[in-house]
Structure formats: C-alpha cells, structure tokens
C-alpha cells in the first residue's frame, strides 16, 4: 500500500479512501484505508503499491517513497506499506470497479467501486477512520514524520 501525506504549514494530513461496496456503505469510522491491493506474481512491492494507488485513486503516485514496514492484518494478510509526500486533488478521484454477487445468493452480479470516496485527514482523525489493521500503518507514518500524538 501507499500512504500519501501532505504538509499544511506545521500540520500533516494523510489521504485515505473509503472502501466501496455494500458492506462498507453505511460505515465510517474503521472503514477507510490507504490505497493498497495484491501484489502480482514476481511484482516488486513498491511497484504494486504505485499501481494500486493509481487504480484506486485515478491519480499518479509520487516518484519518491519510503518503506514504513510490514503490517499483519487481523485476517492474516500482510500489508507492506510505503509513504510518499504529495498532493491529490479530491475532485480528480476515481476508483476502479469490482464485481460481486449482490444481493447475496441472488445469482445477480453488481459492480461497485473499490473505493467510493477519498479525503484528507489529520493524524488523530486518520487513526479513528482507518480499519483496525491499518492503525499501525498510520502510527508508523506519524512516527517517521515526527508527528506528536500518534
């Protein structure tokens, strides 16, 4: 995954995406994520993070990134997270789509965006908004940036 951050004076903000699809539609706290996804076979983790950023936001990722580490998720998957400083105009947000059976057991396929919206958050709010498994990613970024209260 790629955690995009920007500085606004002395403050830091982090770009998060609200997860798309019917399961997340009415959830807010704990329903946001950094742009992330699966690594293709033999794909470099940073290349995968950049590709997923572009697919899930519609924007080009910054050229430079630093590794934040590996973070085991509650379901057992591992996120290798990177951070990059840059800006992203929320008006340009557009996410790729995925298909799933909806409603369940209906036999009908429906299309949903992987992420349905994007927003910038200050550190304390980002910690509240991200999924439980990504709290450590936000904390690692804030520690790397020397931001208090993380």
mmCIF file of C-alpha atoms in Angstrom:
data_model
loop_
_atom_site.group_PDB
_atom_site.id
_atom_site.type_symbol
_atom_site.label_atom_id
_atom_site.label_comp_id
_atom_site.label_asym_id
_atom_site.label_seq_id
_atom_site.Cartn_x
_atom_site.Cartn_y
_atom_site.Cartn_z
ATOM 1 C CA UNK A 1 0.000 0.000 0.000
ATOM 2 C CA UNK A 2 0.973 3.635 -0.445
ATOM 3 C CA UNK A 3 0.200 6.177 2.268
ATOM 4 C CA UNK A 4 0.142 9.646 0.700
ATOM 5 C CA UNK A 5 0.700 12.572 3.041
ATOM 6 C CA UNK A 6 0.984 16.326 2.691
ATOM 7 C CA UNK A 7 2.102 19.149 4.927
ATOM 8 C CA UNK A 8 -0.152 22.160 5.549
ATOM 9 C CA UNK A 9 2.057 24.557 7.441
ATOM 10 C CA UNK A 10 3.067 22.685 10.588
ATOM 11 C CA UNK A 11 0.251 20.159 10.220
ATOM 12 C CA UNK A 12 0.327 16.833 8.383
ATOM 13 C CA UNK A 13 -2.619 15.295 6.543
ATOM 14 C CA UNK A 14 -2.989 11.803 5.155
ATOM 15 C CA UNK A 15 -5.048 10.664 2.162
ATOM 16 C CA UNK A 16 -7.449 7.819 2.917
ATOM 17 C CA UNK A 17 -10.022 6.041 0.785
ATOM 18 C CA UNK A 18 -13.437 4.911 1.981
ATOM 19 C CA UNK A 19 -13.875 1.284 0.989
ATOM 20 C CA UNK A 20 -16.543 0.695 -1.633
ATOM 21 C CA UNK A 21 -19.218 -1.921 -1.906
ATOM 22 C CA UNK A 22 -22.355 -2.653 0.064
ATOM 23 C CA UNK A 23 -20.635 -3.934 3.225
ATOM 24 C CA UNK A 24 -18.923 -0.590 3.881
ATOM 25 C CA UNK A 25 -21.652 1.742 2.567
ATOM 26 C CA UNK A 26 -23.058 2.807 5.962
ATOM 27 C CA UNK A 27 -19.794 2.596 7.923
ATOM 28 C CA UNK A 28 -17.402 5.471 8.536
ATOM 29 C CA UNK A 29 -15.023 5.069 11.496
ATOM 30 C CA UNK A 30 -12.935 1.978 10.816
ATOM 31 C CA UNK A 31 -13.945 1.856 7.136
ATOM 32 C CA UNK A 32 -11.131 3.828 5.472
ATOM 33 C CA UNK A 33 -7.871 2.565 4.038
ATOM 34 C CA UNK A 34 -4.655 3.549 2.354
ATOM 35 C CA UNK A 35 -4.657 2.647 -1.355
ATOM 36 C CA UNK A 36 -3.495 -0.967 -1.370
ATOM 37 C CA UNK A 37 -4.000 -4.304 -3.056
ATOM 38 C CA UNK A 38 -2.493 -7.601 -4.012
ATOM 39 C CA UNK A 39 0.992 -7.947 -5.445
ATOM 40 C CA UNK A 40 1.061 -9.697 -8.804
ATOM 41 C CA UNK A 41 3.372 -12.701 -9.147
ATOM 42 C CA UNK A 42 7.026 -11.562 -9.183
ATOM 43 C CA UNK A 43 5.933 -7.878 -8.854
ATOM 44 C CA UNK A 44 8.034 -5.593 -6.674
ATOM 45 C CA UNK A 45 6.015 -4.460 -3.594
ATOM 46 C CA UNK A 46 6.655 -0.753 -4.293
ATOM 47 C CA UNK A 47 5.609 -1.186 -7.939
ATOM 48 C CA UNK A 48 2.426 -2.901 -6.712
ATOM 49 C CA UNK A 49 1.764 -0.063 -4.256
ATOM 50 C CA UNK A 50 2.164 2.516 -7.035
ATOM 51 C CA UNK A 51 -0.108 0.530 -9.387
ATOM 52 C CA UNK A 52 -2.795 0.126 -6.726
ATOM 53 C CA UNK A 53 -2.615 3.839 -5.869
ATOM 54 C CA UNK A 54 -3.292 4.736 -9.498
ATOM 55 C CA UNK A 55 -6.088 2.148 -9.866
ATOM 56 C CA UNK A 56 -7.854 3.179 -6.664
ATOM 57 C CA UNK A 57 -7.487 6.973 -6.918
ATOM 58 C CA UNK A 58 -7.152 7.704 -10.625
ATOM 59 C CA UNK A 59 -4.028 9.748 -9.859
ATOM 60 C CA UNK A 60 -0.340 9.184 -10.469
ATOM 61 C CA UNK A 61 1.657 8.331 -7.343
ATOM 62 C CA UNK A 62 4.655 10.497 -6.367
ATOM 63 C CA UNK A 63 8.032 9.348 -7.664
ATOM 64 C CA UNK A 64 9.735 9.029 -4.273
ATOM 65 C CA UNK A 65 8.539 6.739 -1.486
ATOM 66 C CA UNK A 66 9.899 5.396 1.790
ATOM 67 C CA UNK A 67 9.101 1.987 3.257
ATOM 68 C CA UNK A 68 7.129 2.041 6.505
ATOM 69 C CA UNK A 69 7.299 -1.696 7.130
ATOM 70 C CA UNK A 70 5.164 -4.835 7.062
ATOM 71 C CA UNK A 71 1.902 -4.944 8.990
ATOM 72 C CA UNK A 72 -0.010 -8.169 9.689
ATOM 73 C CA UNK A 73 -3.757 -7.716 9.352
ATOM 74 C CA UNK A 74 -6.377 -9.341 11.614
ATOM 75 C CA UNK A 75 -7.294 -11.761 8.776
ATOM 76 C CA UNK A 76 -3.654 -12.869 8.405
ATOM 77 C CA UNK A 77 -2.682 -10.935 5.261
ATOM 78 C CA UNK A 78 0.380 -8.692 5.405
ATOM 79 C CA UNK A 79 0.481 -5.117 4.104
ATOM 80 C CA UNK A 80 3.873 -3.828 3.000
ATOM 81 C CA UNK A 81 3.335 -0.096 3.339
ATOM 82 C CA UNK A 82 5.197 2.785 1.774
ATOM 83 C CA UNK A 83 4.749 6.520 2.304
ATOM 84 C CA UNK A 84 5.110 9.372 -0.149
ATOM 85 C CA UNK A 85 4.711 13.111 0.179
ATOM 86 C CA UNK A 86 2.493 14.728 -2.388
ATOM 87 C CA UNK A 87 -0.854 16.293 -3.041
ATOM 88 C CA UNK A 88 -4.001 14.883 -4.563
ATOM 89 C CA UNK A 89 -6.954 16.944 -5.747
ATOM 90 C CA UNK A 90 -10.037 15.157 -4.423
ATOM 91 C CA UNK A 91 -12.028 16.402 -7.428
ATOM 92 C CA UNK A 92 -9.950 14.052 -9.602
ATOM 93 C CA UNK A 93 -10.733 10.952 -7.528
ATOM 94 C CA UNK A 94 -11.985 7.938 -9.447
ATOM 95 C CA UNK A 95 -11.613 4.307 -8.477
ATOM 96 C CA UNK A 96 -11.559 1.083 -10.426
ATOM 97 C CA UNK A 97 -14.550 -1.242 -10.095
ATOM 98 C CA UNK A 98 -15.074 -4.791 -8.859
ATOM 99 C CA UNK A 99 -17.898 -7.233 -9.409
ATOM 100 C CA UNK A 100 -19.666 -9.372 -6.823
ATOM 101 C CA UNK A 101 -22.918 -11.200 -6.339
ATOM 102 C CA UNK A 102 -25.416 -8.733 -4.901
ATOM 103 C CA UNK A 103 -27.753 -9.157 -3.166
ATOM 104 C CA UNK A 104 -26.232 -12.302 -1.616
ATOM 105 C CA UNK A 105 -27.454 -15.601 -3.065
ATOM 106 C CA UNK A 106 -29.406 -13.731 -5.764
ATOM 107 C CA UNK A 107 -27.311 -15.021 -8.645
ATOM 108 C CA UNK A 108 -27.037 -11.417 -9.880
ATOM 109 C CA UNK A 109 -23.706 -9.666 -10.351
ATOM 110 C CA UNK A 110 -23.330 -6.000 -9.466
ATOM 111 C CA UNK A 111 -20.410 -3.612 -9.954
ATOM 112 C CA UNK A 112 -19.035 -1.432 -7.160
ATOM 113 C CA UNK A 113 -16.055 0.932 -6.879
ATOM 114 C CA UNK A 114 -13.133 -0.398 -4.833
ATOM 115 C CA UNK A 115 -13.191 2.959 -3.051
ATOM 116 C CA UNK A 116 -16.211 5.249 -3.124
ATOM 117 C CA UNK A 117 -14.594 8.452 -1.871
ATOM 118 C CA UNK A 118 -11.282 9.960 -0.772
ATOM 119 C CA UNK A 119 -10.472 12.533 1.900
ATOM 120 C CA UNK A 120 -7.568 14.140 3.724
ATOM 121 C CA UNK A 121 -7.323 13.538 7.485
ATOM 122 C CA UNK A 122 -5.199 14.892 10.324
ATOM 123 C CA UNK A 123 -3.355 12.146 12.277
ATOM 124 C CA UNK A 124 -5.831 11.751 15.166
ATOM 125 C CA UNK A 125 -8.762 11.526 12.781
ATOM 126 C CA UNK A 126 -6.893 9.153 10.451
ATOM 127 C CA UNK A 127 -6.317 6.808 13.393
ATOM 128 C CA UNK A 128 -10.068 6.730 14.015
ATOM 129 C CA UNK A 129 -11.042 6.330 10.353
ATOM 130 C CA UNK A 130 -8.736 3.502 9.209
ATOM 131 C CA UNK A 131 -9.516 -0.165 9.616
ATOM 132 C CA UNK A 132 -8.203 -1.721 12.811
ATOM 133 C CA UNK A 133 -5.406 -3.460 10.923
ATOM 134 C CA UNK A 134 -4.097 -0.201 9.455
ATOM 135 C CA UNK A 135 -3.804 1.782 12.698
ATOM 136 C CA UNK A 136 -0.169 0.639 12.914
ATOM 137 C CA UNK A 137 0.470 1.961 9.371
ATOM 138 C CA UNK A 138 -0.765 5.441 10.367
ATOM 139 C CA UNK A 139 1.283 5.293 13.578
ATOM 140 C CA UNK A 140 4.416 4.275 11.666
ATOM 141 C CA UNK A 141 3.979 7.167 9.232
ATOM 142 C CA UNK A 142 3.473 9.717 12.010
ATOM 143 C CA UNK A 143 6.488 8.345 13.914
ATOM 144 C CA UNK A 144 8.610 8.584 10.743
ATOM 145 C CA UNK A 145 7.457 12.208 10.303
ATOM 146 C CA UNK A 146 7.977 13.060 13.977
ATOM 147 C CA UNK A 147 4.330 13.984 14.477
ATOM 148 C CA UNK A 148 3.245 14.014 18.132
ATOM 149 C CA UNK A 149 0.171 12.224 19.414
ATOM 150 C CA UNK A 150 0.462 9.162 17.195
#
